[in-house]
Amino acid sequence: MTQEFSSLVPPILRASTVKFGSLEDFVARAARLPDGFSYGTTGTPSHRGLEARIAGLDKGRHCVVVPSGQAAIALVMMAVLKAGDHLLISDSSYGPAVTFAMEQMAQLGVVVERYDPAIDGEGIAALLRPNTKLLWMESPGSITMEVQDVAALVAQAQKRGVLTAIDNTWSSPLYFQPLALGVDLCIHACTKYMGGHSDLLMGSISMNDLGLYKRVRHLQSYMGLASSADDCFLVQRGLETLALRMAHQSAVALDIAQWLEGQACVRQVLHPALPSSPSHTLWKKQFSGSGGVFSLVLEPAPYEAYQAFFADLQTLSIGASWGSVHSLIAYYPAQVQDGRAFPLVREPMVRISVGLEGAQAIREDLERALGRFRQVAQPTALAVASAGT
């Protein structure tokens, strides 16, 4: 006797080939898109279940998942831009996003212009051209954490019929919902908070407009940007604990950031939830919480001081990603900021992503690292002071 089976866990449905019940159904298979199933590249119920869940979190009607956050970025740009179009992209956006725009999209004939992330509505209005088709935002900005006035920028873009897109990975849908402010396309690197365990790559694109959804799904299918059904399951599982993880990571990150502001050799802590942040008022207005990632600028010192800082970390792992249950730390040389059109700082930067470890363990790790940094940096500072006298 077959018994009814029910589970709290969504099933994993893998497929390359999709079966059709008749010749007519097979011949008309393209009509199944954007939501239906026609081949493995267009997804299975595992994909649609995750897409529906992310769309709901973003307060959107549609969502497409792809193999990485960068794939989501590239897919949006290629879906909405063509030769002769003008793209405005925030100068503090994720580095590979800017590089893809400046190199690959420019090669395809798109006119790419970087703008100051601190720009206001009037300022962005002055940059909009008749051929401007996409305004790209990221708030807060990657590494330097500038909060953009999304509502003001979107209002100006809508007046000109310009599409808007935003990378919303830092806050996740829990703390900021750009679609509610009129943004057309909301991108997440699900690799980060949604997955949350450093064991998958995925990106998502949420939107409300059906026409946009069809364009994005069509290109996703024909570019073969297929995500694994197993990874869809892992993101679904990650979403179950997203709120709990982010509450801890947000609180500990802010605690560590506040503590760092009072430490010797720390020149500036870049975290929009800090009252000292130039973006703090705007952050309070638009966000309901903060992510667990922030950056700091240390006092001028030779590279050897940074080598000492990173030499013997116990809790923090050196890595470029973030949003994991494990705390991470990364180094960005001054050249990274020198390459920007509107650099916020021109010194090396350290970025910290808080995981699920306790604040005390992270603080002790950083305290030791700063001590090693000072041992190398202070002789240099003394020498500079002596030369000045």
Coordinates of C-alpha atoms in Angstrom, one line a residue:
M1 CA 0.0 0.0 0.0
T2 CA 1.4 3.4 -1.1
Q3 CA 1.4 5.9 1.7
E4 CA 1.2 9.7 1.3
F5 CA 4.5 11.4 1.7
S6 CA 5.0 14.9 2.9
S7 CA 8.2 16.7 3.8
L8 CA 9.3 20.1 5.2
V9 CA 12.2 20.0 2.7
P10 CA 11.7 20.9 -1.0
P11 CA 12.6 18.2 -3.4
I12 CA 15.6 18.4 -5.7
L13 CA 14.6 17.8 -9.3
R14 CA 17.5 17.5 -11.7
A15 CA 17.0 17.4 -15.4
S16 CA 18.6 18.1 -18.7
T17 CA 15.9 16.7 -20.9
V18 CA 12.2 17.5 -20.3
K19 CA 9.7 14.9 -21.6
F20 CA 6.7 16.0 -23.7
G21 CA 3.4 14.2 -23.9
S22 CA 2.8 14.8 -27.6
L23 CA 4.4 16.0 -30.8
E24 CA 2.2 19.2 -30.7
D25 CA 3.4 19.9 -27.2
F26 CA 7.0 19.5 -28.3
V27 CA 6.7 21.7 -31.3
A28 CA 5.2 24.5 -29.2
R29 CA 7.7 24.1 -26.4
A30 CA 9.1 27.7 -26.7
A31 CA 5.6 28.9 -25.7
R32 CA 6.2 27.4 -22.2
L33 CA 8.6 30.2 -21.3
P34 CA 9.1 32.3 -19.3
D35 CA 7.7 30.2 -16.4
G36 CA 7.3 26.7 -17.8
F37 CA 9.8 23.9 -18.5
S38 CA 11.2 23.1 -21.9
Y39 CA 14.8 22.1 -21.3
G40 CA 17.3 21.9 -18.4
T41 CA 18.7 25.4 -19.1
T42 CA 15.3 26.9 -18.4
G43 CA 15.0 25.2 -15.0
T44 CA 13.0 22.7 -13.1
P45 CA 10.5 23.0 -10.3
S46 CA 13.5 23.3 -7.9
H47 CA 14.5 26.5 -9.7
R48 CA 10.9 27.9 -9.9
G49 CA 10.4 27.3 -6.2
L50 CA 13.5 29.2 -5.3
E51 CA 12.8 32.0 -7.8
A52 CA 9.3 32.4 -6.3
R53 CA 10.7 32.6 -2.8
I54 CA 13.3 35.2 -3.7
A55 CA 10.8 37.3 -5.7
G56 CA 8.5 37.3 -2.6
L57 CA 11.3 38.5 -0.3
D58 CA 12.1 41.3 -2.8
K59 CA 8.4 42.1 -3.1
G60 CA 8.6 41.4 -6.8
R61 CA 6.5 39.4 -9.2
H62 CA 9.3 37.5 -11.1
C63 CA 12.8 36.2 -10.5
V64 CA 15.5 34.5 -12.5
V65 CA 18.4 32.6 -10.9
V66 CA 21.7 32.2 -12.6
P67 CA 25.1 30.5 -11.7
S68 CA 26.7 33.5 -9.9
G69 CA 26.1 37.1 -8.8
Q70 CA 28.4 38.3 -11.6
A71 CA 26.4 36.2 -14.1
A72 CA 23.3 38.1 -12.9
I73 CA 25.0 41.4 -13.4
A74 CA 26.2 40.5 -16.9
L75 CA 22.9 39.1 -17.9
V76 CA 21.0 42.3 -16.9
M77 CA 23.4 44.5 -18.8
M78 CA 23.3 42.3 -21.9
A79 CA 19.5 41.9 -21.8
V80 CA 18.6 45.6 -21.7
L81 CA 21.5 47.3 -23.6
K82 CA 22.6 47.5 -27.2
A83 CA 25.1 49.4 -29.3
G84 CA 24.7 53.1 -29.0
D85 CA 23.0 53.0 -25.6
H86 CA 24.3 54.9 -22.6
L87 CA 24.9 53.2 -19.3
L88 CA 25.5 55.1 -16.1
I89 CA 27.2 53.0 -13.4
S90 CA 28.0 54.0 -9.9
D91 CA 31.8 54.3 -9.3
S92 CA 31.6 52.4 -6.1
S93 CA 29.9 49.3 -7.7
Y94 CA 31.4 45.8 -7.4
G95 CA 34.7 45.8 -9.3
P96 CA 33.9 43.0 -11.8
A97 CA 30.6 44.8 -12.6
V98 CA 32.4 48.0 -13.5
T99 CA 35.1 46.0 -15.4
F100 CA 32.4 44.1 -17.4
A101 CA 30.7 47.4 -18.3
M102 CA 33.9 49.3 -19.2
E103 CA 35.4 46.5 -21.2
Q104 CA 32.8 44.0 -22.6
M105 CA 29.8 46.2 -22.9
A106 CA 31.9 49.0 -24.3
Q107 CA 33.3 46.6 -26.9
L108 CA 29.7 45.9 -28.0
G109 CA 29.2 49.7 -28.6
V110 CA 27.6 50.7 -25.3
V111 CA 28.7 54.1 -24.0
V112 CA 29.6 53.6 -20.4
E113 CA 30.0 56.4 -17.9
R114 CA 30.8 56.2 -14.2
Y115 CA 29.2 58.6 -11.8
D116 CA 29.9 59.7 -8.2
P117 CA 27.9 57.4 -5.8
A118 CA 27.2 60.5 -3.6
I119 CA 25.3 62.2 -6.4
D120 CA 21.8 63.6 -5.8
G121 CA 18.8 63.7 -7.9
E122 CA 19.6 66.9 -9.7
G123 CA 23.1 65.7 -10.4
I124 CA 22.0 62.4 -12.0
A125 CA 19.4 64.3 -14.0
A126 CA 22.2 66.3 -15.5
L127 CA 24.0 63.1 -16.6
L128 CA 21.0 61.5 -18.3
R129 CA 21.2 61.6 -22.1
P130 CA 18.6 60.9 -24.8
N131 CA 20.3 57.5 -25.3
T132 CA 20.6 56.6 -21.6
K133 CA 19.0 53.2 -21.1
L134 CA 20.2 51.9 -17.8
L135 CA 21.2 53.5 -14.5
W136 CA 23.2 51.0 -12.3
M137 CA 23.4 51.4 -8.6
E138 CA 24.9 49.6 -5.6
S139 CA 24.1 50.7 -2.1
P140 CA 26.1 50.7 0.0
G141 CA 29.0 50.6 -2.5
S142 CA 31.4 47.7 -2.7
I143 CA 34.4 48.2 -0.2
T144 CA 33.8 51.9 0.4
M145 CA 30.2 51.6 1.6
E146 CA 28.7 54.8 0.2
V147 CA 24.9 54.8 0.5
Q148 CA 23.1 56.1 -2.6
D149 CA 19.9 58.2 -2.6
V150 CA 18.1 55.4 -4.5
A151 CA 14.6 57.1 -4.3
A152 CA 15.9 60.4 -5.7
L153 CA 17.9 58.7 -8.5
V154 CA 15.0 56.4 -9.5
A155 CA 12.6 59.4 -9.6
Q156 CA 14.8 61.2 -12.2
A157 CA 15.3 58.0 -14.2
Q158 CA 11.6 57.3 -14.4
K159 CA 11.0 60.8 -15.7
R160 CA 13.2 60.0 -18.7
G161 CA 12.1 56.4 -19.2
V162 CA 15.4 55.0 -18.0
L163 CA 15.6 51.5 -16.5
T164 CA 17.2 51.2 -13.1
A165 CA 19.1 48.2 -11.6
I166 CA 20.7 47.8 -8.2
D167 CA 23.0 45.3 -6.5
N168 CA 21.3 44.8 -3.2
T169 CA 23.5 42.0 -1.8
W170 CA 24.9 43.9 1.2
S171 CA 21.6 44.3 3.0
S172 CA 19.7 41.3 1.6
P173 CA 15.9 41.7 1.0
L174 CA 15.4 41.7 4.7
Y175 CA 16.8 45.2 5.3
F176 CA 16.2 47.0 2.0
Q177 CA 13.7 46.5 -0.8
P178 CA 14.6 48.6 -3.8
L179 CA 11.6 47.4 -5.9
A180 CA 9.3 49.2 -3.5
L181 CA 11.1 52.4 -4.4
G182 CA 10.5 51.9 -8.1
V183 CA 13.8 50.2 -9.1
D184 CA 13.2 47.9 -12.1
L185 CA 15.8 45.2 -11.5
C186 CA 17.1 44.0 -8.1
I187 CA 20.2 41.8 -8.2
H188 CA 21.6 39.6 -5.4
A189 CA 24.7 37.5 -5.1
C190 CA 22.9 34.5 -3.5
T191 CA 26.5 33.2 -3.0
K192 CA 26.6 35.5 0.0
Y193 CA 23.9 35.8 2.7
M194 CA 21.2 33.7 1.0
G195 CA 23.4 30.7 0.7
G196 CA 25.4 31.7 3.7
H197 CA 27.8 28.8 4.0
S198 CA 30.6 29.4 1.4
D199 CA 29.6 26.3 -0.5
L200 CA 27.8 27.5 -3.6
L201 CA 27.6 30.2 -6.3
M202 CA 24.4 31.8 -7.5
G203 CA 22.8 35.1 -8.5
S204 CA 19.3 36.3 -8.7
I205 CA 17.4 39.0 -10.6
S206 CA 14.0 40.1 -9.3
M207 CA 11.6 42.4 -11.1
N208 CA 7.9 43.4 -11.5
D209 CA 7.6 44.0 -15.2
L210 CA 6.6 41.0 -17.2
G211 CA 8.2 42.3 -20.4
L212 CA 11.5 42.7 -18.6
Y213 CA 11.1 39.2 -17.1
K214 CA 10.6 37.7 -20.5
R215 CA 13.7 39.4 -21.9
V216 CA 15.9 38.3 -19.0
R217 CA 14.5 34.7 -19.1
H218 CA 15.0 34.5 -22.8
L219 CA 18.6 35.5 -22.7
Q220 CA 19.3 33.4 -19.6
S221 CA 18.0 30.4 -21.6
Y222 CA 19.9 31.1 -24.8
M223 CA 23.2 31.9 -23.0
G224 CA 22.9 28.6 -21.2
L225 CA 23.1 30.2 -17.7
A226 CA 21.7 27.2 -15.9
S227 CA 22.0 26.9 -12.1
S228 CA 22.2 23.5 -10.4
A229 CA 19.1 22.2 -8.9
D230 CA 21.2 21.1 -5.9
D231 CA 22.4 24.6 -5.4
C232 CA 18.8 25.8 -5.6
F233 CA 18.1 23.5 -2.7
L234 CA 21.1 24.8 -0.7
V235 CA 19.9 28.4 -1.2
Q236 CA 16.4 27.4 -0.1
R237 CA 17.9 25.8 3.0
G238 CA 20.0 29.0 3.6
L239 CA 16.9 31.1 3.4
E240 CA 15.5 29.2 6.4
T241 CA 18.1 30.8 8.7
L242 CA 18.7 34.0 6.8
A243 CA 16.9 36.3 9.4
L244 CA 18.6 34.6 12.4
R245 CA 22.1 34.8 10.8
M246 CA 21.8 38.4 9.6
A247 CA 20.5 39.6 13.0
H248 CA 23.6 38.2 14.7
Q249 CA 26.0 39.3 11.9
S250 CA 24.6 42.8 11.8
A251 CA 24.8 43.3 15.6
V252 CA 28.3 41.9 15.9
A253 CA 29.6 43.8 12.9
L254 CA 28.3 47.1 14.3
D255 CA 29.8 46.3 17.7
I256 CA 33.2 45.5 16.2
A257 CA 33.0 48.6 14.0
Q258 CA 32.3 50.9 17.0
W259 CA 35.2 49.3 18.9
L260 CA 37.5 49.8 16.0
E261 CA 36.8 53.5 15.9
G262 CA 38.6 53.9 19.2
Q263 CA 41.7 51.8 18.3
A264 CA 45.1 53.2 17.6
C265 CA 46.2 53.1 14.0
V266 CA 42.6 53.0 12.7
R267 CA 42.0 56.2 10.8
Q268 CA 38.5 55.5 9.6
V269 CA 35.8 52.9 9.8
L270 CA 33.4 52.7 6.9
H271 CA 30.1 51.4 8.0
P272 CA 26.9 53.3 7.2
A273 CA 25.2 52.3 10.5
L274 CA 27.9 54.3 12.4
P275 CA 26.8 57.8 13.3
S276 CA 30.2 59.0 12.1
S277 CA 29.5 57.8 8.5
P278 CA 28.7 60.5 6.0
S279 CA 25.9 58.2 4.7
H280 CA 24.4 57.5 8.1
T281 CA 21.3 59.8 7.7
L282 CA 20.5 58.4 4.3
W283 CA 21.1 54.8 5.6
K284 CA 18.6 55.4 8.4
K285 CA 16.0 56.7 6.0
Q286 CA 16.2 53.9 3.5
F287 CA 17.3 50.8 5.4
S288 CA 15.7 48.8 8.2
G289 CA 19.0 47.1 9.2
S290 CA 22.6 46.7 8.2
G291 CA 24.7 43.9 6.8
G292 CA 27.7 42.3 8.4
V293 CA 30.3 43.8 6.1
F294 CA 32.3 46.9 6.6
S295 CA 35.7 48.4 5.8
L296 CA 38.5 50.3 7.6
V297 CA 41.3 52.5 6.7
L298 CA 44.5 52.3 8.8
E299 CA 47.1 54.9 9.3
P300 CA 49.8 55.2 6.5
A301 CA 52.2 52.3 6.8
P302 CA 54.3 50.2 4.5
Y303 CA 53.0 47.0 2.9
E304 CA 55.1 45.0 5.5
A305 CA 52.7 46.4 8.2
Y306 CA 49.8 44.8 6.4
Q307 CA 51.7 41.6 6.1
A308 CA 52.1 41.6 9.8
F309 CA 48.4 42.4 10.3
F310 CA 47.3 39.4 8.3
A311 CA 50.1 37.1 9.4
D312 CA 48.6 35.2 12.3
L313 CA 44.8 35.5 12.3
Q314 CA 42.9 32.9 14.3
T315 CA 39.2 33.6 13.8
L316 CA 39.2 35.7 10.7
S317 CA 40.0 33.8 7.4
I318 CA 41.5 35.7 4.5
G319 CA 39.1 35.5 1.6
A320 CA 37.4 37.7 -1.0
S321 CA 33.8 36.7 -0.5
W322 CA 31.5 37.5 2.4
G323 CA 28.1 36.7 4.0
S324 CA 29.2 33.3 5.3
V325 CA 28.8 31.8 8.7
H326 CA 32.6 32.2 8.9
S327 CA 34.2 35.6 9.4
L328 CA 36.4 36.8 6.5
I329 CA 38.9 39.6 6.0
A330 CA 40.3 41.0 2.8
Y331 CA 43.0 43.5 1.7
Y332 CA 42.6 46.0 -1.1
P333 CA 45.7 48.0 -2.1
A334 CA 45.6 51.7 -2.8
Q335 CA 45.7 51.1 -6.5
V336 CA 42.1 49.7 -6.3
Q337 CA 40.9 53.2 -5.3
D338 CA 43.3 55.0 -7.6
G339 CA 41.5 53.3 -10.5
R340 CA 38.2 54.9 -9.6
A341 CA 36.9 58.0 -11.2
F342 CA 35.5 59.3 -7.8
P343 CA 37.6 57.7 -5.1
L344 CA 36.5 58.1 -1.5
V345 CA 39.9 57.3 -0.1
R346 CA 43.3 56.7 -1.7
E347 CA 44.8 54.4 0.9
P348 CA 44.8 50.6 1.3
M349 CA 41.7 49.2 2.8
V350 CA 40.7 46.2 4.9
R351 CA 37.3 44.7 4.6
I352 CA 35.7 42.6 7.3
S353 CA 32.8 40.2 6.9
V354 CA 31.4 39.0 10.3
G355 CA 30.2 35.4 10.5
L356 CA 28.6 33.6 13.4
E357 CA 31.5 33.7 15.7
G358 CA 31.2 35.8 18.9
A359 CA 32.2 39.4 19.1
Q360 CA 34.9 38.7 21.6
A361 CA 36.8 36.2 19.5
I362 CA 36.8 38.6 16.5
R363 CA 37.8 41.5 18.7
E364 CA 40.7 39.6 20.1
D365 CA 41.9 38.6 16.7
L366 CA 41.8 42.1 15.4
E367 CA 43.5 43.4 18.6
R368 CA 46.4 41.1 18.0
A369 CA 46.5 42.1 14.3
L370 CA 46.5 45.8 15.1
G371 CA 49.3 45.2 17.6
R372 CA 51.4 43.5 15.0
F373 CA 50.6 46.3 12.5
R374 CA 51.7 49.0 15.0
Q375 CA 55.0 47.2 15.6
V376 CA 55.9 47.6 12.0
A377 CA 54.1 50.9 11.3
Q378 CA 55.3 53.0 14.3
P379 CA 59.0 53.0 13.5
T380 CA 58.1 54.3 10.0
A381 CA 55.9 57.0 11.5
L382 CA 58.7 58.0 13.9
A383 CA 61.2 58.2 11.1
V384 CA 58.8 60.4 9.1
A385 CA 58.3 62.7 12.1
S386 CA 62.0 63.0 12.7
A387 CA 62.6 63.9 9.1
G388 CA 60.0 66.6 9.4
T389 CA 61.8 68.2 12.2

